[in-house]
Every structure is written in C-alpha cells, then in structure tokens.
mmCIF file of C-alpha atoms in Angstrom:
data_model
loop_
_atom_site.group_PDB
_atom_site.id
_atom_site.type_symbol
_atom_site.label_atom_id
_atom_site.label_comp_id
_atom_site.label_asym_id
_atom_site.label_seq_id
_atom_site.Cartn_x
_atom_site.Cartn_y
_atom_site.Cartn_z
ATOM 1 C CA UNK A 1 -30.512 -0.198 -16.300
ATOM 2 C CA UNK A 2 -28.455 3.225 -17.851
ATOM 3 C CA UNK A 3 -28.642 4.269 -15.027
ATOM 4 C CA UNK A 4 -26.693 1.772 -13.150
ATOM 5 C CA UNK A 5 -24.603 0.940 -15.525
ATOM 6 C CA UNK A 6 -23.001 4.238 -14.811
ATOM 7 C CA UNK A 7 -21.926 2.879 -11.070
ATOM 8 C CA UNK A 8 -21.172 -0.903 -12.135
ATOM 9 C CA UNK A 9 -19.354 -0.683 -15.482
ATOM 10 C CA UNK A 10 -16.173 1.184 -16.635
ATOM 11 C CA UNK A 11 -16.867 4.449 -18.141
ATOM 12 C CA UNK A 12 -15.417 6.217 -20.806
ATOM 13 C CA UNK A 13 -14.378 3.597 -23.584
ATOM 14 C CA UNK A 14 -12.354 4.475 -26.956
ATOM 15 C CA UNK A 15 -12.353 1.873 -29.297
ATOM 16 C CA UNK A 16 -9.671 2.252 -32.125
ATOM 17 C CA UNK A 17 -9.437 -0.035 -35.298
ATOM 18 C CA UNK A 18 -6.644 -1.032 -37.722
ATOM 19 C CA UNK A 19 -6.884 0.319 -40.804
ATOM 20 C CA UNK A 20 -8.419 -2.634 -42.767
ATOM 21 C CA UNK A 21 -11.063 -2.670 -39.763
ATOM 22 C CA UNK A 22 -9.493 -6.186 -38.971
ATOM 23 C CA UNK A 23 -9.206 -5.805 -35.458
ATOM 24 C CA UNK A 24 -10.443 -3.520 -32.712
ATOM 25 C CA UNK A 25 -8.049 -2.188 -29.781
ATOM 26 C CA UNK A 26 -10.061 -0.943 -26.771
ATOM 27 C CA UNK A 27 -9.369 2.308 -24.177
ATOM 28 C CA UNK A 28 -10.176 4.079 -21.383
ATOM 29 C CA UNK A 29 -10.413 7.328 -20.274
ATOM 30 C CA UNK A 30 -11.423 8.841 -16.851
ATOM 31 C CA UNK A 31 -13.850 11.360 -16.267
ATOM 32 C CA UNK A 32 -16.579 12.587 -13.951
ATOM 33 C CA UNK A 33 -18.259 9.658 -14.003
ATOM 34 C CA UNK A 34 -15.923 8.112 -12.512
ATOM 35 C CA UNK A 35 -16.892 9.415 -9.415
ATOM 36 C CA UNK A 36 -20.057 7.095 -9.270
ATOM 37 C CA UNK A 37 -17.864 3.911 -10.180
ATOM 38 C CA UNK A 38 -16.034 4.595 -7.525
ATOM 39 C CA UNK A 39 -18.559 5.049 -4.920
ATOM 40 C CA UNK A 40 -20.316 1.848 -6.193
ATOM 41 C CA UNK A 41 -16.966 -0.569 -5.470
ATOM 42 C CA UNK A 42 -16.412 1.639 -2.611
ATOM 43 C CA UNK A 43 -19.790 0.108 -1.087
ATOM 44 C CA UNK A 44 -18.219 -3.520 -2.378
ATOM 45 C CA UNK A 45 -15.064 -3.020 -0.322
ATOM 46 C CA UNK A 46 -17.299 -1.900 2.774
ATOM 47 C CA UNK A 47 -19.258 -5.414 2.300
ATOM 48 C CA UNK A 48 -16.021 -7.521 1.739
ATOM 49 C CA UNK A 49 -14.237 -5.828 4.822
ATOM 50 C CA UNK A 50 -17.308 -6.947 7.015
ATOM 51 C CA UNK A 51 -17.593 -10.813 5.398
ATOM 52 C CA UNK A 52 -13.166 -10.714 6.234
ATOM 53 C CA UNK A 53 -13.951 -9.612 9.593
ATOM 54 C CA UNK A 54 -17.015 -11.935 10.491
ATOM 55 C CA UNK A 55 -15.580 -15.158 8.721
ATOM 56 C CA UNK A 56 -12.264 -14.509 9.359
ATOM 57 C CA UNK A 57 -10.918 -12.619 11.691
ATOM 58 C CA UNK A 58 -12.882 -12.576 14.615
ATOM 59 C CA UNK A 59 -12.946 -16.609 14.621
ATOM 60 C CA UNK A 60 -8.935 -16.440 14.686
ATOM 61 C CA UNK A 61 -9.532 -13.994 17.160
ATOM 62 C CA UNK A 62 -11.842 -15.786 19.951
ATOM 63 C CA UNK A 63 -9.375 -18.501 20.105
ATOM 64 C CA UNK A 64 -6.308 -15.579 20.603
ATOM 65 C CA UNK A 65 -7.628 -14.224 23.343
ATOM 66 C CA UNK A 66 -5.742 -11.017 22.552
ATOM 67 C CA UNK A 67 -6.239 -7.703 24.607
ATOM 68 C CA UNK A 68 -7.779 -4.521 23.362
ATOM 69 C CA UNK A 69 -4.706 -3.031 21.992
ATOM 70 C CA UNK A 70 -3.796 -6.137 19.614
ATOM 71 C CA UNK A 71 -6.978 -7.067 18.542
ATOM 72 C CA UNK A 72 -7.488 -3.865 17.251
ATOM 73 C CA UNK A 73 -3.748 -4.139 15.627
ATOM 74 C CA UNK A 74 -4.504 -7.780 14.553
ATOM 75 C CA UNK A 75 -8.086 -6.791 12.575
ATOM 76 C CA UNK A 76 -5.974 -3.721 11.090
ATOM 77 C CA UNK A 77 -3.355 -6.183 9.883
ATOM 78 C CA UNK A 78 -5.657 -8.870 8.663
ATOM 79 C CA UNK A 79 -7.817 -6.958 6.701
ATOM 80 C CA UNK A 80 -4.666 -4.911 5.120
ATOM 81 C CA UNK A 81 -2.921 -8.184 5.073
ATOM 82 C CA UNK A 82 -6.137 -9.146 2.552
ATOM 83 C CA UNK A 83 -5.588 -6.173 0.198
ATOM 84 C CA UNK A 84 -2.016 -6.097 -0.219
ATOM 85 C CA UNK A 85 -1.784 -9.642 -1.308
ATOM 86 C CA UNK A 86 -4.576 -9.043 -3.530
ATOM 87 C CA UNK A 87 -3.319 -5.904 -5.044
ATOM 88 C CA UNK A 88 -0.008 -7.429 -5.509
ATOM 89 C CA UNK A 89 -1.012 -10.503 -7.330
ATOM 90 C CA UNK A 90 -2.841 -8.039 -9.949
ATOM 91 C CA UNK A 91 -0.567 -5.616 -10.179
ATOM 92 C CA UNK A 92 2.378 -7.864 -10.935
ATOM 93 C CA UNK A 93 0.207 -9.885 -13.210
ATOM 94 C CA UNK A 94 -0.669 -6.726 -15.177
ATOM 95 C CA UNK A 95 3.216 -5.365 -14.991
ATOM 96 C CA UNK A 96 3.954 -9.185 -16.435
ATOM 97 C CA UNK A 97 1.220 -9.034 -19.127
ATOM 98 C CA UNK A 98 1.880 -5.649 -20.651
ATOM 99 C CA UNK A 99 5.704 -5.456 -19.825
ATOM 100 C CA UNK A 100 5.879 -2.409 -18.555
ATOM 101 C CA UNK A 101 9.460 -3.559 -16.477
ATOM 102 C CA UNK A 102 11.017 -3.818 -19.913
ATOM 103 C CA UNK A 103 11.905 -0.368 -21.000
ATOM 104 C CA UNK A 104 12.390 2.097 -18.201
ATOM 105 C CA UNK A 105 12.030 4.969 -20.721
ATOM 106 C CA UNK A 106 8.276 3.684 -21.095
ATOM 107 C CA UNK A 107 7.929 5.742 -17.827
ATOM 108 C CA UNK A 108 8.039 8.935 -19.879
ATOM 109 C CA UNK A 109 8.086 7.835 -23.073
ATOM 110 C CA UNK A 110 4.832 8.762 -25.520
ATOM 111 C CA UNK A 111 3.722 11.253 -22.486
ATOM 112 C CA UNK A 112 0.732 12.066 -22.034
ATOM 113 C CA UNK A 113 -1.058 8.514 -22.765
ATOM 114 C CA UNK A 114 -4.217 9.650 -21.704
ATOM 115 C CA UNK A 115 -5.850 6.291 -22.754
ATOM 116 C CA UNK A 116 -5.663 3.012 -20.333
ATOM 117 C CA UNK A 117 -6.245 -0.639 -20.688
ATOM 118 C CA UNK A 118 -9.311 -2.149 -19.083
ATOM 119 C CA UNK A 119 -7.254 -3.879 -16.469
ATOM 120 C CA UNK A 120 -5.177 -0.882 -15.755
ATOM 121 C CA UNK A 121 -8.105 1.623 -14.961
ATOM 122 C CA UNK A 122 -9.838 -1.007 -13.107
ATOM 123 C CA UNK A 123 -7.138 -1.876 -10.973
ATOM 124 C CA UNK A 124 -6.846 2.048 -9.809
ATOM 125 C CA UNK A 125 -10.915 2.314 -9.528
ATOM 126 C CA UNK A 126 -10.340 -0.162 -7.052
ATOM 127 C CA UNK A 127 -7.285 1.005 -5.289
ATOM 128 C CA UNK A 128 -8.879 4.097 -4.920
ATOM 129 C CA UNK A 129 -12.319 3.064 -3.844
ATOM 130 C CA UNK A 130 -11.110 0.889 -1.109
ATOM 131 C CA UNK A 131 -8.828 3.571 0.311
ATOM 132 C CA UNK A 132 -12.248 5.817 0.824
ATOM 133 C CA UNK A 133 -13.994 2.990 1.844
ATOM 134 C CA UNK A 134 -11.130 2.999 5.212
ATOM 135 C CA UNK A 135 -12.558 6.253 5.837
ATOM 136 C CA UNK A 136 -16.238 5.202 7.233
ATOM 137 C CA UNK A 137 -14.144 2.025 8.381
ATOM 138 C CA UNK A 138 -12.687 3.857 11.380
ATOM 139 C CA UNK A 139 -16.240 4.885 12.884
ATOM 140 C CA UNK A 140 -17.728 0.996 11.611
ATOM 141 C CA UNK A 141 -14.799 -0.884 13.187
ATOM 142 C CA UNK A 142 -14.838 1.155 16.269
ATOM 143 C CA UNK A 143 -11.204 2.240 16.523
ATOM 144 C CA UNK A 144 -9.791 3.827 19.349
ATOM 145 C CA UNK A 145 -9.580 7.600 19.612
ATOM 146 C CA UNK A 146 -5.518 7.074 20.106
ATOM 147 C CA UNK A 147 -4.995 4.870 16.887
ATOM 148 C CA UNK A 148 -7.366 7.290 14.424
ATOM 149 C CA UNK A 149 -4.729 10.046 13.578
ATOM 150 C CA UNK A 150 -2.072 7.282 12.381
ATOM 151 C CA UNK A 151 -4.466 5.699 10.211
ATOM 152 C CA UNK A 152 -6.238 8.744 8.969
ATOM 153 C CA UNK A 153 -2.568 9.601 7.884
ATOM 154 C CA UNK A 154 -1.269 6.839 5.589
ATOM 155 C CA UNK A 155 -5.318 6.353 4.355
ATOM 156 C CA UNK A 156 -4.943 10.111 3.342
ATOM 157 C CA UNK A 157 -1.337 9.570 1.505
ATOM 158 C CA UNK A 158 -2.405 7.092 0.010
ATOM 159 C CA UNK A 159 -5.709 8.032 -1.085
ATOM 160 C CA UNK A 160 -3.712 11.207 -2.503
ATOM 161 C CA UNK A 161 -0.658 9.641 -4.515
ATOM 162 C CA UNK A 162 -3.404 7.216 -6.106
ATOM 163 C CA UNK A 163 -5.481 9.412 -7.299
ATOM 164 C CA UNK A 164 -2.474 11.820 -7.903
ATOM 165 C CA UNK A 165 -0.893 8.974 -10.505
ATOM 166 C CA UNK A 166 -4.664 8.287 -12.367
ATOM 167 C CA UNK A 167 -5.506 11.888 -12.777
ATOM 168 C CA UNK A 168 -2.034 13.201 -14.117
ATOM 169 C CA UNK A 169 -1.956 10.179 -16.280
ATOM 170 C CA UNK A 170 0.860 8.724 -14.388
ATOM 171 C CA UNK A 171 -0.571 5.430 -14.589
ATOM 172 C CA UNK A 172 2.507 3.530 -15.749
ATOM 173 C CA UNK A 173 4.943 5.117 -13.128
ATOM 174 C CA UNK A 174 2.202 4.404 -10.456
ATOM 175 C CA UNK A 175 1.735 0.624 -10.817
ATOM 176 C CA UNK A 176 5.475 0.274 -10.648
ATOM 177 C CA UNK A 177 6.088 2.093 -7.393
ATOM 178 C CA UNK A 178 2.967 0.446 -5.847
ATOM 179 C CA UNK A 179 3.806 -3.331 -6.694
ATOM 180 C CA UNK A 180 6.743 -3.831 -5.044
ATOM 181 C CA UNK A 181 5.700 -1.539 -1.654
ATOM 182 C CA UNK A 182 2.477 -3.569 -1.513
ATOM 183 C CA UNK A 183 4.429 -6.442 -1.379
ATOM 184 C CA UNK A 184 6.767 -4.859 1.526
ATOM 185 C CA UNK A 185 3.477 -3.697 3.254
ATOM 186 C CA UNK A 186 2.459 -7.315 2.598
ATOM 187 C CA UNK A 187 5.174 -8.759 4.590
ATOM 188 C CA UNK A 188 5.454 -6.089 7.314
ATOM 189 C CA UNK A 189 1.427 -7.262 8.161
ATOM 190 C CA UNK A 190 2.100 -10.707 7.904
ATOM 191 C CA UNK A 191 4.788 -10.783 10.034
ATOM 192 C CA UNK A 192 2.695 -8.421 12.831
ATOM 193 C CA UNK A 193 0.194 -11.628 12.430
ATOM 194 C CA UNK A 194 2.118 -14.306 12.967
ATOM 195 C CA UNK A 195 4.212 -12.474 16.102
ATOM 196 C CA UNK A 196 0.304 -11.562 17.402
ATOM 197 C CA UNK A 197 0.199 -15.733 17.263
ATOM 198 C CA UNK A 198 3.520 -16.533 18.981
ATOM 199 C CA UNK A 199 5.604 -13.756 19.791
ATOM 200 C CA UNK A 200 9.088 -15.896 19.377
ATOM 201 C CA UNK A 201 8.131 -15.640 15.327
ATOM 202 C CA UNK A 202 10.139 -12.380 14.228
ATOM 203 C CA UNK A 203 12.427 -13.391 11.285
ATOM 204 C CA UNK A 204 9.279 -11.806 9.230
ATOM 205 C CA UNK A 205 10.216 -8.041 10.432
ATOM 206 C CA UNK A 206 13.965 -8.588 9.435
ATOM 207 C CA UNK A 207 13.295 -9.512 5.722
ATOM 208 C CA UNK A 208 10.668 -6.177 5.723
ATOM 209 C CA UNK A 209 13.404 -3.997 7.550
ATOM 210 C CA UNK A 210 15.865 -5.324 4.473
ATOM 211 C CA UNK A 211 13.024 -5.022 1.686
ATOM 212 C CA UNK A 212 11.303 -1.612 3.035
ATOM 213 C CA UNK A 213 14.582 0.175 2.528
ATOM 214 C CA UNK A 214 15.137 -1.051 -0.763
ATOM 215 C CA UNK A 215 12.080 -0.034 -1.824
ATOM 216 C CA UNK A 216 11.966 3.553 -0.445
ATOM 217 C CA UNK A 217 15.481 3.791 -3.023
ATOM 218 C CA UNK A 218 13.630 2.325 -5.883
ATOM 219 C CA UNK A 219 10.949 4.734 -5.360
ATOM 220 C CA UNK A 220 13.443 7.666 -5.039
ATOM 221 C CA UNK A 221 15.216 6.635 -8.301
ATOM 222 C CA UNK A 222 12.373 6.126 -10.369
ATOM 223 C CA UNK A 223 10.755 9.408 -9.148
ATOM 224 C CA UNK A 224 13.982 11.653 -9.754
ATOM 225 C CA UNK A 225 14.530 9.641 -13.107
ATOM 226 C CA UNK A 226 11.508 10.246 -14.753
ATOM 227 C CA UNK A 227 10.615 13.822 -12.941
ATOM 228 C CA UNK A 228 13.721 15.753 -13.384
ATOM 229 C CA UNK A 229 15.342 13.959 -16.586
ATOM 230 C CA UNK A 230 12.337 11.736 -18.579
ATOM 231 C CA UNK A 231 9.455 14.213 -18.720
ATOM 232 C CA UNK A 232 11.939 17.200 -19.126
ATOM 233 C CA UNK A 233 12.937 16.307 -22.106
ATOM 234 C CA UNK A 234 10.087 14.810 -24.053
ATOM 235 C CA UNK A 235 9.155 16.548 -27.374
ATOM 236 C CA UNK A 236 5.669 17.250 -26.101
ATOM 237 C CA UNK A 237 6.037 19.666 -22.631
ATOM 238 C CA UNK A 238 3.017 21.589 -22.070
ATOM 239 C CA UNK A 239 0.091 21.759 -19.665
ATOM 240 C CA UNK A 240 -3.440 20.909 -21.549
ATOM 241 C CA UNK A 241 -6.750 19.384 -19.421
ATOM 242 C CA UNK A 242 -8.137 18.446 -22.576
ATOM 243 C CA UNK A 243 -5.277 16.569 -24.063
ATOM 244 C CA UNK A 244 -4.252 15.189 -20.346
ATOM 245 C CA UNK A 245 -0.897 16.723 -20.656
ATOM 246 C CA UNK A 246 0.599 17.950 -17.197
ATOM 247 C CA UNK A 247 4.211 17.766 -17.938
ATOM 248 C CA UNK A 248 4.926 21.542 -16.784
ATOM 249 C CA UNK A 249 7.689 22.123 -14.499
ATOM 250 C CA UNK A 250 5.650 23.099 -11.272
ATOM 251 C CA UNK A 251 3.570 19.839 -11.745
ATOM 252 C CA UNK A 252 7.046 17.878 -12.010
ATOM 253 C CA UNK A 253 8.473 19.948 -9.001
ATOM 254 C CA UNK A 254 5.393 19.118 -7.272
ATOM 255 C CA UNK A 255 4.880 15.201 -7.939
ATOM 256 C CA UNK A 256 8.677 14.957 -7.116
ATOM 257 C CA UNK A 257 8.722 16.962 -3.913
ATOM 258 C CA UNK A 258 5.290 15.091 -2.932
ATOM 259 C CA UNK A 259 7.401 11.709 -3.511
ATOM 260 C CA UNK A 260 10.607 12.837 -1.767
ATOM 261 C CA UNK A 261 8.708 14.053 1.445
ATOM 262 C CA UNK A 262 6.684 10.893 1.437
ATOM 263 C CA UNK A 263 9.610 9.010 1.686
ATOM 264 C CA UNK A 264 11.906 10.842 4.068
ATOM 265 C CA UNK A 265 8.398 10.382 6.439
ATOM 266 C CA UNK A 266 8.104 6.801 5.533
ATOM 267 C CA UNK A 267 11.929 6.421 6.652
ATOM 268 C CA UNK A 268 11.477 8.795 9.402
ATOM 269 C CA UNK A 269 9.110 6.753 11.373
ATOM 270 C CA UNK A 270 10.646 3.535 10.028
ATOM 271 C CA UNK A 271 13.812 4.734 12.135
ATOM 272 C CA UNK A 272 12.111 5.367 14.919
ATOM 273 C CA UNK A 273 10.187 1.899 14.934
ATOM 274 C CA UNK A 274 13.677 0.260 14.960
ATOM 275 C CA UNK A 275 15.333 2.298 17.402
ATOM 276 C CA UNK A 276 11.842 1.549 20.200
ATOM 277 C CA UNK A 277 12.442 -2.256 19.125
ATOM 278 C CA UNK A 278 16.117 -1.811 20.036
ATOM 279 C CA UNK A 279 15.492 -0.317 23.212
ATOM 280 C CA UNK A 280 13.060 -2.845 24.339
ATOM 281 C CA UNK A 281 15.448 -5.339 23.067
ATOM 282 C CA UNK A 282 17.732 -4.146 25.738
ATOM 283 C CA UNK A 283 15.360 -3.331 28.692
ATOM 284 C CA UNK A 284 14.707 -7.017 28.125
ATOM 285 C CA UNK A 285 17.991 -8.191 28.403
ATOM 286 C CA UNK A 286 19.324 -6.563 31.128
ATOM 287 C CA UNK A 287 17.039 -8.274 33.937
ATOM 288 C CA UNK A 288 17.894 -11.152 32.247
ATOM 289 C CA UNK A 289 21.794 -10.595 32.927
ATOM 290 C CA UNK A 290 20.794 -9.858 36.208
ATOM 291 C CA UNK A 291 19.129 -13.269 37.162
ATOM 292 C CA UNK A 292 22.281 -15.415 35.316
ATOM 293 C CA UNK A 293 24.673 -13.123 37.052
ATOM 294 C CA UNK A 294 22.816 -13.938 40.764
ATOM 295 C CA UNK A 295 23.068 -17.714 39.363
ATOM 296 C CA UNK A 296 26.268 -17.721 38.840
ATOM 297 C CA UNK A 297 27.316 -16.693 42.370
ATOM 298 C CA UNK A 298 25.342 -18.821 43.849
ATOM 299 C CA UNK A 299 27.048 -21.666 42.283
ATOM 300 C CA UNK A 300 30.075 -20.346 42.952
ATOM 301 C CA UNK A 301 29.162 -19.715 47.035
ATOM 302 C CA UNK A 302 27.682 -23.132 47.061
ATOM 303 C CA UNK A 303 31.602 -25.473 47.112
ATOM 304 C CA UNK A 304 32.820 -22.918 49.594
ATOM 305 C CA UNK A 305 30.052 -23.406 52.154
ATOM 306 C CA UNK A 306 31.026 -27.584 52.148
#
C-alpha cells in the first residue's frame, strides 16, 4: 500500500499552520516522484481514450460512413474535442476560485512560489500525463505514416511548455495562457466535427479564426509582460534549484524566445490553413460561374430561335 500510494496520490505535501495552530493551509511541491504519478494517470488517460473511442466515437462513426482520411481526422478531433472541454472547465474553475485574473502583477509577483494548491498541481499532473499518454496513442490508434510528424509536433510543444511552466514554477502564468487556447482549440475541433457531419456547417471555423488570433496576442503580451518587465524587476533575481528560483536572465530570454517562436509557428501555419481554404473557396466557384454563365445564354438563345 506505500508503495502505491507513491503512483496514485499527490506527492510532496507542506502543511503550514497559523500561529495559534487554529487552522492548517496545505502545499505542494514537485519532485522525483512525480515521475511515477505521472506514469500512473498516464495509464488512466490510455484507458479513458480507448472507453471514448469504443463508446463513442466509433458508434458516431459507423453511421458516418466517412473515408480513411476523415475518420482518422474525426477520432483525432473527438478525442481532443474530450480533453479540451475538460481541461477548460477546470482550469477556468480554478482561475475563478483562486482569482488569479485579478491582479496581473500576481504573474510575477512573490516569485519563486515554489509551493502549489492541490488543485493546481493536479491539474498539470494531468495535463502532462495525458500529453505522454498521445505518444503510445499514435502506434495504438494506428495512424497513418503521413499524419504522425504533425501530431508528434504539437504533442511535443506541448508536452514541453507544460512541463516547462510546472518545473520553473511558472504555474500561475501557465494556467492563464492555457485556459483561454484550450478553449480556442476547443472550438477549432468542434467545428472540424460538426463540418465532418454536414459539410454546409462552417460558421464554427470563423468564430476560431476571430478567437485564435486573439489569443496568440494575449499570449504574446502576457509573455513579454512578465518576462522582460515583471520578473526583471522583482527583489528576489537569482537562479537556486533548491529554493525553485529560475528568474536569471538566460532562463527569461529563453522562456520568452520559446513563447515568441511558438507563436509566430502557430500563426505561420494558421496563415497558411486560411490561404488553402481560400483557394479552394475559389476553385469551387469558378465551375460554378461557368455552369450559370452557359445558363444564361441559353435562355437568352432560346426567344431568338421562336
């Protein structure tokens, strides 16, 4: 039973109490054991993403009838679809509970807090054990050679800026940026489902093209904000493992230029999706000015000939 409680429970609890012992205030810190509490929910997220997939997913699927090429897009966006609307829900709800939206110098403010709430470094363990779990997912779900180096991509990103935030004890800044892009991911998967069901539904992409940009300038701001002016100028700078402080300027250069490039990539390819749906937009229309334009002088021929 100590031994598995290692894999199932949070590790690494501080309690503090008030100086009359009235009341007791409870912490977390992360450690190596981590690792195992990880792996454990990891193996969760593996059995969730088959019960999604057999319950789900392939019943909506049989009645589809979809070709290779969407059904593997469809599963992708219904089991993402799943997790972002999850994560969402509990990351606002912890953003509401603690107000962390209320102060933007909180972001930097009382750096390093090396100790989390319960729900805080529960919520990452779980972030960051379902993004490994999407590794073995690629050879379980079978996906095709062509579609492995996109996914292996963002899992890898994300995978890294997760555990990027939780180890540098960027906790706070983290669950802000991730909220509102896993609601813009959120949409953006939704909206693939629902065009994967009838392909006239599309208003879905044109509130994520309007919501993915704002959010890629919200991440920008907050990232330059508390990079190059909040952690520069806190009365603590100074690199120390033990004490969890990292705010030195390479580590700031770093986190910042790791942000930025994200971003510009994120925007990059975001570009080029709208400029392939613009072209097909017009390949589209132009045989179908071609067959109103044959109409139309037919119907002008046809009073002539009488």
């Amino acid at each position: 039973a100590k031994f598995a409680v290692i894999f199932v429970a949070v590790q690494y609890n501080v309690t503090y109490t008030t100086d009359d012992n009235s009341e007791q205030f409870h912490f977390y810190d992360y450690g190596p054991k981590d690792i195992a509490t990880i792996f454990f929910y990891m193996l969760v997220a593996i059995n969730l993403h088959a019960i999604i997939q057999e319950h789900i997913l392939d019943k909506i699927n049989r009645r589809l009838h979809l070709s290779k090429t969407k059904h593997s897009k469809f599963n992708e966006s219904g089991q993402l679809a799943f997790f972002y609307l999850f994560s969402f829900i509990w990351g606002a709800s912890i953003l509401n509970e603690e107000e962390f939206m209320m102060d933007p110098s909180s972001l930097w403010k009382d750096y390093p807090r090396s100790r989390m709430l319960f729900q805080v470094k529960f919520f990452y363990i779980c972030q960051i054990a379902y993004w490994l779990h999407a590794l073995p997912e690629l050879y379980f779900q079978k996906i095709r050679k062509e579609d492995i180096p996109r996914q292996l991509c963002y899992i890898c990103l994300y995978i890294a800026h997760i555990s990027g935030a939780y180890l540098l004890n960027l906790q706070h800044l983290g669950l802000i940026l991730m909220v509102p892009h896993y609601l813009v991911e959120l949409i953006f998967h939704a909206s693939r489902l629902f065009y994967f069901i009838d392909e006239n539904k599309q208003q879905g992409f044109t509130i994520w093209a309007l919501l993915f940009v704002m959010v890629r300038l919200l991440t920008l701001t907050l990232s330059v904000l508390t990079f190059g002016f909040g952690l520069a100028r806190v009365e603590n700078p100074g690199f120390s493992i033990a004490d969890g402080n990292f705010n030195v300027l390479p580590v700031r250069i770093g986190c910042l230029a790791a942000v930025c490039l994200t971003q510009a990539w994120m925007m990059w390819k975001f570009i080029n999706f709208q400029l392939k749906k613009w072209r097909e937009h017009v390949k589209n229309q132009i045989p179908k000015k071609k067959i109103a334009n044959t109409k139309n002088k037919r119907t002008k021929k046809e009073p002539n000939r009488g």
